[in-house]
Amino acid sequence: MPDKINAYLVQGGNSLKGEVLVSGAKNAATKQLVAALLSDEPVILHNVPQIGDVSATIEMLEGLGVKVTVDGSTVTVDPRTLNTSQVSEALSRKNRIPVLLMGPLIHRFGEASIPALGGCKIGPRPIDIHLAGLEKMGAEVSEGDGYYKAKCKKLKAAMIELRFPSVMATETLILAAAKAKGTTVITNAAVEPEILDTAKLLQSMGAIINLETNRTWVIQGVERLGGAEHSVIPDRIEAASFGIAAALTKGSIFVRDARQDDLLSFLNAIRRVGVPFKVEKDGILFGHADEYHPVVLETDTHPGFMTDWQQPFVMLLTQAKGVSIVHETIFEDRFGYTEALVKMGANIQLHSDCLGSKECRFKHQNFLHSCIISGPTPLKSADICIPDLRAGFSYLLAALMADGESRVTGVELIERGYADIIGKLQTLGAKINVE
Ligand code: EPU
């Protein structure tokens, strides 16, 4: 393999067959690396995926003085040497994780400074919900010169109702509440399985945290958190991605460690499309059918159909016989990637109306957040550039199905979130070279 990969050269037309092991969840592992800073002893995490976003998070923690030891998929975070409350832009590599440091840094230093956030370009992605919650907990928050700053001698508990069940705002506030004075109640909160997994780590570290009915987290702040050992849950986005790869390449893939618990709405959706699957003790076996059926679907917060499954699912619908609709209700600008698929032969139209069965908060705002897909359409190979992480996997799927060789660039975006993606696809029989 070359040191730096510029492109994947993907030969389409091969069925993917065999077994693949799902790695640990990106959106749990990166948060848990930060949660470890609340401790005053080392925290050991197992099943941490070897992906770009984990490396970037580790580099950021090391830049703050934290000692991090990586041994394969086991990462030990020793927060005792944490020595600064200032996260510089150079340290953050422009992903979205720095905002989670607000609580842990305020607890340690009484202040925190983090740079404006990066991450996938799928909408404006403000952090007002995070900041409003921290203010309710007593932090004095300011913004300027590309940095967010927060100050507070001791965070105090609060009753916080989120304007929208944001995943990372919920996590920011849980981390802030874990050692705040008193009991914090967060309502209309996000309840994604990755958040529950982080709550489990916090509980092992000594936190008192409970998920109650109606999207409510209740966190009784404690004085100190200690060391713990925790295994990150398998990545349900990666699991779903391989399931669709089996269906689209007319293959059969046993996705080891895929968990039915975390894939309920995904499995219902693909069953409606006609993709066969069998839930087994250690994973899920995905197959293919000769014909797929169109569906109408909206993305939603958990337990709904997640927005990160939308991109491979749209690829699947390009091969369904008839007209399908996908209404994206989480991010206002998450269909830009379809333009390249249309050039490859897909029949996809974008609309700003809320198509599907319900209206969403993007109604009348001119965001192209509904998508009509007519199929089935064969795809032609092409040169395509990945615009964001999840679109990246659907481009790989498109290339794997197309006639001839496609050249896929922008691959560092996919490597941010999928561990050894090329190795795994090659093991399943994909013909992919790197350049
Ligand atoms: N929002 C606000 N204000 C805020 C926070 C969010 O208006 O303060 C809005 C966003 O603009 C968006 C909606 O709320 O329209 C949902 O955003 P959310 O905050 O839930 O997203 P996130 O926490 O930034 C995480 C994942 C995303 C995943 C979303 C939704 C991480 C690092 N990222 O983002 O994952 O799509 O939740 O489930 O956990 C990915 O893995 O590729 C990815 C983009």
mmCIF file of C-alpha atoms in Angstrom, residues 129 132-133 136 158-165 173 184-189 214-216:
data_model
loop_
_atom_site.group_PDB
_atom_site.id
_atom_site.type_symbol
_atom_site.label_atom_id
_atom_site.label_comp_id
_atom_site.label_asym_id
_atom_site.label_seq_id
_atom_site.Cartn_x
_atom_site.Cartn_y
_atom_site.Cartn_z
ATOM 1 C CA ILE A 129 -28.120 23.736 21.885
ATOM 2 C CA ALA A 132 -27.465 27.079 25.846
ATOM 3 C CA GLY A 133 -27.335 23.947 28.033
ATOM 4 C CA LYS A 136 -28.035 26.841 32.115
ATOM 5 C CA ALA A 158 -30.044 22.229 35.742
ATOM 6 C CA MET A 159 -33.352 21.234 34.140
ATOM 7 C CA ILE A 160 -32.567 21.424 30.423
ATOM 8 C CA GLU A 161 -35.087 20.900 27.641
ATOM 9 C CA LEU A 162 -33.404 20.536 24.257
ATOM 10 C CA ARG A 163 -34.947 22.418 21.317
ATOM 11 C CA PHE A 164 -34.128 19.330 19.198
ATOM 12 C CA PRO A 165 -32.792 15.920 20.333
ATOM 13 C CA LEU A 173 -24.440 18.033 28.554
ATOM 14 C CA THR A 184 -29.363 17.428 35.996
ATOM 15 C CA VAL A 185 -32.415 16.448 33.967
ATOM 16 C CA ILE A 186 -32.136 16.643 30.169
ATOM 17 C CA THR A 187 -35.476 16.314 28.350
ATOM 18 C CA ASN A 188 -36.235 15.949 24.637
ATOM 19 C CA ALA A 189 -32.749 14.433 24.552
ATOM 20 C CA ASN A 214 -39.735 10.197 27.142
ATOM 21 C CA ARG A 215 -36.163 10.885 26.024
ATOM 22 C CA THR A 216 -35.057 11.990 29.485
#
